[in-house]
Amino acid sequence: MTDRPLLLVTRRMPPAVTERLQRDYRARLNETDEVYDSDRLVAQAEGCEAILCCSSEKFSAEVIARLPESVRALATFSVGYEHIDTTAAKARGIRVTNTPDVLTDSTADIAFLCLLGAARRAWEGESMLRAGEWVGWSTTQLLGVHVTGKRLGIFGMGRIGRAVARRARGFDMEVHYHNRRRLPADQEEGATYQADADALLGICDFVSLNFPASPETENFLNAERIAKLPDGAVVVNSARGTVIDDDALIAALKSGKLAAAGLDVYRGEPRLDPRYRELPNAFLLPHMGSATVETRDAMGFKCLDNLDALFAGREPPDALV
């Protein structure tokens, strides 16, 4: 059917998403799954009515200005949209949608995996076993940080932050949070609101960073703020790499100011700061927050639900602009 809209799909999609794509649209697929640079994005978009993109592609104002006139929408396979200049898109009449809600639980699971893995020195233990270096149990081997009953400070109490708070209650943690504004009591998940971010840092045994990337959150966790944390605290980041000053965090991990860090996201990923790889007290994952079959399928289907609505003349349910 030649009347089906033509979509550019910038990355390889899960099989179930690809099947629906090819059923309902004419799809220009990225069979090699390479990351397109700006010139390739513009060239591949020729004749397309929409682009199903990912956070790996950068739609700056310059790129958006160069997109073919045929492009009506950018459906991003992500909840974050800092890779898209939404102001430029709006000025050109290009709709932008994202995928909220469906990756909340899987990302919160990874945040808690990072918390536990960092606190209990999981990477060091697994490495010891795989290298054949474990010679048996001892009373002082790989002593970590106790989690149950400790204070957790959540910075950014959106959907994922609230889901982290729910998981923390299962470990009898005392949960506090900082947000741009206090949530209604029925959304606080039993957590205590702290209006002053720096004051909250001073009582945190664990820190979970869960706010989006923005100019305001750039390098939020810097040397000055790390100094406010209690000695031996653990830092977890499942949000975006830009919210941490890498130099400051690495220095604190090396000095022992911080006991450990659990990281799933990095500045400039996949080219993370190589010094992290040298730190035994850094528990590192490769941006796995939404990496379950169920979640990635749901993200793809949300992209298509938004495009289906757009091409049917309805308002996309997850429209940003």
Short mmCIF file of C-alpha atoms in Angstrom, two decimals:
data_model
loop_
_atom_site.label_atom_id
_atom_site.label_comp_id
_atom_site.label_asym_id
_atom_site.label_seq_id
_atom_site.Cartn_x
_atom_site.Cartn_y
_atom_site.Cartn_z
CA MET A 1 0.00 0.00 0.00
CA THR A 2 1.65 3.21 -1.16
CA ASP A 3 -0.71 5.44 0.87
CA ARG A 4 0.89 4.38 4.14
CA PRO A 5 3.14 7.11 5.62
CA LEU A 6 6.87 6.64 5.16
CA LEU A 7 8.84 6.60 8.43
CA LEU A 8 12.55 6.87 9.01
CA VAL A 9 13.51 4.55 11.87
CA THR A 10 16.94 5.62 13.07
CA ARG A 11 17.89 2.53 15.10
CA ARG A 12 17.11 -1.16 15.04
CA MET A 13 13.84 -1.78 16.90
CA PRO A 14 12.73 -4.86 18.89
CA PRO A 15 11.16 -7.52 16.64
CA ALA A 16 7.58 -6.94 17.79
CA VAL A 17 7.91 -3.21 17.15
CA THR A 18 9.44 -3.79 13.71
CA GLU A 19 6.60 -6.15 12.83
CA ARG A 20 3.99 -3.51 13.67
CA LEU A 21 6.01 -0.84 11.87
CA GLN A 22 6.12 -2.82 8.67
CA ARG A 23 2.45 -3.74 8.94
CA ASP A 24 1.15 -0.20 9.35
CA TYR A 25 3.79 1.98 7.68
CA ARG A 26 6.38 2.05 4.99
CA ALA A 27 9.52 1.95 7.10
CA ARG A 28 13.04 3.02 6.15
CA LEU A 29 14.94 0.86 8.60
CA ASN A 30 18.49 1.13 9.91
CA GLU A 31 19.59 -2.46 9.31
CA THR A 32 23.14 -1.92 10.65
CA ASP A 33 22.00 -0.08 13.81
CA GLU A 34 24.76 2.51 13.37
CA VAL A 35 24.28 5.95 14.89
CA TYR A 36 23.51 8.46 12.15
CA ASP A 37 25.36 11.76 12.17
CA SER A 38 23.50 14.93 11.20
CA ASP A 39 24.21 14.66 7.49
CA ARG A 40 23.03 11.06 7.38
CA LEU A 41 19.90 11.92 9.37
CA VAL A 42 18.94 14.63 6.93
CA ALA A 43 19.68 12.46 3.89
CA GLN A 44 17.79 9.44 5.21
CA ALA A 45 14.78 11.59 6.10
CA GLU A 46 14.20 12.60 2.46
CA GLY A 47 10.58 11.90 1.58
CA CYS A 48 9.67 10.72 5.10
CA GLU A 49 6.64 12.04 6.95
CA ALA A 50 7.95 11.21 10.43
CA ILE A 51 11.09 10.03 12.19
CA LEU A 52 11.12 7.42 14.92
CA CYS A 53 14.36 8.37 16.65
CA CYS A 54 16.33 7.58 19.80
CA SER A 55 18.35 9.61 22.29
CA SER A 56 21.50 8.64 20.38
CA GLU A 57 20.60 11.09 17.58
CA LYS A 58 20.90 14.82 18.15
CA PHE A 59 18.21 16.99 16.61
CA SER A 60 19.71 20.41 17.15
CA ALA A 61 18.14 23.56 15.74
CA GLU A 62 20.57 23.30 12.82
CA VAL A 63 19.57 19.71 12.04
CA ILE A 64 15.86 20.47 12.37
CA ALA A 65 16.23 23.41 9.99
CA ARG A 66 17.74 21.06 7.40
CA LEU A 67 15.09 18.34 7.64
CA PRO A 68 12.96 17.85 4.52
CA GLU A 69 9.65 19.71 4.38
CA SER A 70 7.88 16.35 4.37
CA VAL A 71 8.77 15.62 8.03
CA ARG A 72 5.80 16.24 10.30
CA ALA A 73 6.83 14.51 13.51
CA LEU A 74 9.70 13.24 15.66
CA ALA A 75 8.67 10.31 17.87
CA THR A 76 11.50 9.66 20.28
CA PHE A 77 12.03 6.19 21.71
CA SER A 78 12.75 7.63 25.16
CA VAL A 79 11.14 9.55 27.97
CA GLY A 80 13.95 12.14 27.97
CA TYR A 81 14.02 14.57 25.07
CA GLU A 82 17.05 16.76 25.69
CA HIS A 83 18.48 15.50 22.38
CA ILE A 84 15.74 17.38 20.51
CA ASP A 85 15.51 21.16 20.28
CA THR A 86 11.77 21.30 20.86
CA THR A 87 11.65 25.07 20.35
CA ALA A 88 13.12 24.69 16.87
CA ALA A 89 10.76 21.80 16.12
CA LYS A 90 7.73 23.82 17.20
CA ALA A 91 8.83 26.76 15.07
CA ARG A 92 8.87 24.45 12.03
CA GLY A 93 5.53 22.88 12.90
CA ILE A 94 7.10 19.49 13.66
CA ARG A 95 5.34 17.57 16.43
CA VAL A 96 7.52 15.86 19.07
CA THR A 97 6.40 12.93 21.23
CA ASN A 98 8.07 10.77 23.87
CA THR A 99 7.37 7.59 25.84
CA PRO A 100 6.48 8.38 29.47
CA ASP A 101 5.21 5.88 32.07
CA VAL A 102 6.19 2.61 30.39
CA LEU A 103 9.84 2.56 31.51
CA THR A 104 9.28 3.71 35.10
CA ASP A 105 9.51 0.37 36.83
CA SER A 106 12.35 -1.09 34.78
CA THR A 107 14.47 2.02 35.33
CA ALA A 108 13.69 2.06 39.05
CA ASP A 109 14.72 -1.61 39.20
CA ILE A 110 18.09 -0.71 37.66
CA ALA A 111 18.52 2.21 40.06
CA PHE A 112 18.07 -0.19 42.94
CA LEU A 113 20.36 -2.74 41.32
CA CYS A 114 23.01 0.01 41.15
CA LEU A 115 22.36 0.87 44.80
CA LEU A 116 22.70 -2.72 45.99
CA GLY A 117 25.55 -3.57 43.63
CA ALA A 118 27.58 -0.57 44.76
CA ALA A 119 26.83 -1.00 48.45
CA ARG A 120 27.59 -4.73 48.53
CA ARG A 121 30.61 -4.67 46.20
CA ALA A 122 28.91 -7.00 43.72
CA TRP A 123 31.27 -6.30 40.81
CA GLU A 124 34.34 -7.03 42.92
CA GLY A 125 32.85 -10.31 44.09
CA GLU A 126 31.88 -11.47 40.62
CA SER A 127 35.27 -10.48 39.23
CA MET A 128 37.01 -12.45 41.96
CA LEU A 129 34.99 -15.54 41.09
CA ARG A 130 35.42 -15.25 37.33
CA ALA A 131 39.17 -14.74 37.68
CA GLY A 132 39.48 -17.85 39.86
CA GLU A 133 40.81 -15.78 42.74
CA TRP A 134 38.28 -16.74 45.41
CA VAL A 135 40.03 -18.94 47.94
CA GLY A 136 37.14 -19.24 50.37
CA TRP A 137 35.04 -17.37 52.90
CA SER A 138 36.57 -15.05 55.46
CA THR A 139 35.21 -12.69 58.08
CA THR A 140 36.63 -9.54 56.44
CA GLN A 141 36.21 -10.36 52.77
CA LEU A 142 34.45 -7.73 50.62
CA LEU A 143 32.79 -5.93 53.50
CA GLY A 144 30.21 -3.57 52.06
CA VAL A 145 27.70 -1.01 53.26
CA HIS A 146 24.48 -2.08 54.97
CA VAL A 147 21.36 -0.93 53.10
CA THR A 148 18.44 -1.82 55.35
CA GLY A 149 17.36 1.01 57.63
CA LYS A 150 19.65 3.62 56.09
CA ARG A 151 18.69 7.09 54.85
CA LEU A 152 18.08 7.47 51.12
CA GLY A 153 17.89 10.90 49.50
CA ILE A 154 16.06 10.98 46.17
CA PHE A 155 16.78 14.01 43.99
CA GLY A 156 13.97 14.30 41.46
CA MET A 157 10.66 12.80 42.60
CA GLY A 158 9.02 12.18 39.26
CA ARG A 159 7.63 8.84 38.18
CA ILE A 160 10.97 7.04 38.49
CA GLY A 161 11.93 8.74 41.75
CA ARG A 162 8.63 7.68 43.29
CA ALA A 163 9.15 4.12 42.07
CA VAL A 164 12.62 4.09 43.69
CA ALA A 165 11.01 5.29 46.93
CA ARG A 166 8.54 2.39 46.83
CA ARG A 167 11.39 -0.09 46.43
CA ALA A 168 13.35 1.52 49.24
CA ARG A 169 10.45 0.99 51.63
CA GLY A 170 10.91 -2.75 51.10
CA PHE A 171 14.38 -2.34 52.62
CA ASP A 172 13.03 -0.28 55.55
CA MET A 173 14.99 2.72 54.34
CA GLU A 174 14.21 6.18 55.65
CA VAL A 175 13.41 8.05 52.44
CA HIS A 176 13.77 11.80 51.92
CA TYR A 177 13.39 13.70 48.67
CA HIS A 178 14.14 17.01 47.02
CA ASN A 179 12.07 18.27 44.11
CA ARG A 180 11.35 21.60 42.45
CA ARG A 181 8.12 21.58 44.40
CA ARG A 182 6.61 19.41 47.09
CA LEU A 183 4.32 16.64 45.91
CA PRO A 184 0.81 16.07 47.23
CA ALA A 185 0.96 13.82 50.27
CA ASP A 186 -0.64 10.90 48.43
CA GLN A 187 2.23 10.91 45.89
CA GLU A 188 5.13 11.12 48.34
CA GLU A 189 5.39 7.35 48.87
CA GLY A 190 6.02 7.92 52.56
CA ALA A 191 9.09 10.08 51.85
CA THR A 192 9.92 13.31 53.69
CA TYR A 193 10.22 16.47 51.59
CA GLN A 194 13.38 18.56 51.91
CA ALA A 195 13.16 22.01 50.29
CA ASP A 196 16.94 22.56 50.56
CA ALA A 197 18.94 20.17 48.36
CA ASP A 198 22.19 20.86 50.18
CA ALA A 199 20.61 20.20 53.58
CA LEU A 200 19.31 16.88 52.31
CA LEU A 201 22.79 15.88 51.14
CA GLY A 202 24.03 16.29 54.69
CA ILE A 203 21.87 13.43 55.98
CA CYS A 204 22.11 10.96 53.08
CA ASP A 205 23.65 7.54 53.47
CA PHE A 206 22.58 6.92 49.87
CA VAL A 207 21.85 9.39 47.07
CA SER A 208 19.70 8.50 44.06
CA LEU A 209 19.76 11.00 41.19
CA ASN A 210 16.52 10.85 39.24
CA PHE A 211 15.98 14.25 37.65
CA PRO A 212 16.16 15.01 33.92
CA ALA A 213 19.12 16.62 32.18
CA SER A 214 18.77 20.38 31.87
CA PRO A 215 20.94 23.49 32.23
CA GLU A 216 19.79 23.67 35.86
CA THR A 217 20.90 20.10 36.66
CA GLU A 218 24.21 20.20 34.75
CA ASN A 219 26.97 19.06 37.16
CA PHE A 220 24.49 19.11 40.05
CA LEU A 221 26.62 16.68 42.05
CA ASN A 222 29.89 18.60 42.10
CA ALA A 223 32.80 18.74 44.54
CA GLU A 224 31.06 21.26 46.78
CA ARG A 225 27.96 19.12 47.13
CA ILE A 226 29.88 15.86 47.53
CA ALA A 227 31.71 17.49 50.45
CA LYS A 228 28.32 17.93 52.18
CA LEU A 229 27.63 14.18 52.09
CA PRO A 230 28.47 12.07 55.13
CA ASP A 231 31.74 10.16 54.78
CA GLY A 232 31.11 6.72 53.29
CA ALA A 233 27.94 7.65 51.41
CA VAL A 234 26.93 5.85 48.21
CA VAL A 235 25.87 7.69 45.03
CA VAL A 236 23.53 6.19 42.41
CA ASN A 237 22.80 7.73 39.01
CA SER A 238 20.19 6.29 36.66
CA ALA A 239 19.14 9.66 35.21
CA ARG A 240 21.65 11.28 32.84
CA GLY A 241 25.43 11.44 32.97
CA THR A 242 25.53 15.24 32.79
CA VAL A 243 24.08 15.65 36.30
CA ILE A 244 27.43 14.54 37.80
CA ASP A 245 30.80 16.28 37.71
CA ASP A 246 32.96 13.28 36.82
CA ASP A 247 36.17 14.79 38.14
CA ALA A 248 34.57 15.39 41.53
CA LEU A 249 32.95 11.97 41.78
CA ILE A 250 36.09 10.12 40.74
CA ALA A 251 38.18 12.07 43.24
CA ALA A 252 35.72 11.24 46.03
CA LEU A 253 35.73 7.53 45.13
CA LYS A 254 39.52 7.47 45.07
CA SER A 255 39.93 9.31 48.36
CA GLY A 256 37.39 7.21 50.25
CA LYS A 257 35.10 10.19 50.87
CA LEU A 258 32.44 8.08 49.15
CA ALA A 259 32.22 4.35 49.76
CA ALA A 260 30.94 3.57 46.28
CA ALA A 261 28.91 4.69 43.29
CA GLY A 262 26.46 2.81 41.10
CA LEU A 263 26.16 4.27 37.60
CA ASP A 264 23.97 3.35 34.64
CA VAL A 265 24.47 6.57 32.65
CA TYR A 266 27.49 8.65 31.66
CA ARG A 267 28.48 11.94 30.13
CA GLY A 268 29.35 11.43 26.45
CA GLU A 269 28.25 7.81 26.48
CA PRO A 270 29.22 5.33 25.21
CA ARG A 271 32.60 7.02 25.72
CA LEU A 272 32.50 7.18 29.50
CA ASP A 273 35.41 8.62 31.44
CA PRO A 274 37.95 5.75 31.37
CA ARG A 275 38.97 6.40 34.96
CA TYR A 276 35.72 4.81 36.14
CA ARG A 277 36.89 1.45 34.81
CA GLU A 278 39.89 1.58 37.13
CA LEU A 279 37.82 2.07 40.30
CA PRO A 280 36.83 -1.09 42.16
CA ASN A 281 34.19 0.87 44.10
CA ALA A 282 32.36 1.95 40.93
CA PHE A 283 29.55 -0.44 39.98
CA LEU A 284 29.00 0.24 36.27
CA LEU A 285 26.17 -0.72 33.90
CA PRO A 286 25.80 0.23 30.19
CA HIS A 287 22.60 2.34 30.26
CA MET A 288 20.32 -0.62 30.93
CA GLY A 289 17.48 1.22 32.67
CA SER A 290 14.74 0.31 30.20
CA ALA A 291 16.37 -2.86 28.88
CA THR A 292 13.66 -5.47 29.27
CA VAL A 293 11.73 -7.00 26.39
CA GLU A 294 8.45 -5.81 27.88
CA THR A 295 9.62 -2.23 28.36
CA ARG A 296 11.33 -1.77 25.01
CA ASP A 297 8.28 -3.20 23.21
CA ALA A 298 6.03 -0.84 25.17
CA MET A 299 8.27 2.13 24.28
CA GLY A 300 8.11 1.28 20.59
CA PHE A 301 4.37 0.78 20.70
CA LYS A 302 3.97 4.17 22.42
CA CYS A 303 5.93 5.81 19.60
CA LEU A 304 3.61 4.17 17.10
CA ASP A 305 0.48 5.02 19.10
CA ASN A 306 1.51 8.67 18.92
CA LEU A 307 2.19 8.48 15.19
CA ASP A 308 -1.05 6.58 14.57
CA ALA A 309 -2.96 9.39 16.29
CA LEU A 310 -1.12 12.09 14.35
CA PHE A 311 -1.77 10.53 10.96
CA ALA A 312 -5.42 9.91 11.88
CA GLY A 313 -5.85 13.61 12.62
CA ARG A 314 -5.96 13.20 16.40
CA GLU A 315 -3.80 14.76 19.09
CA PRO A 316 -0.86 12.44 19.93
CA PRO A 317 -1.31 11.29 23.56
CA ASP A 318 2.32 12.04 24.49
CA ALA A 319 2.86 15.25 22.52
CA LEU A 320 5.59 17.56 23.85
CA VAL A 321 5.08 20.19 21.14
#
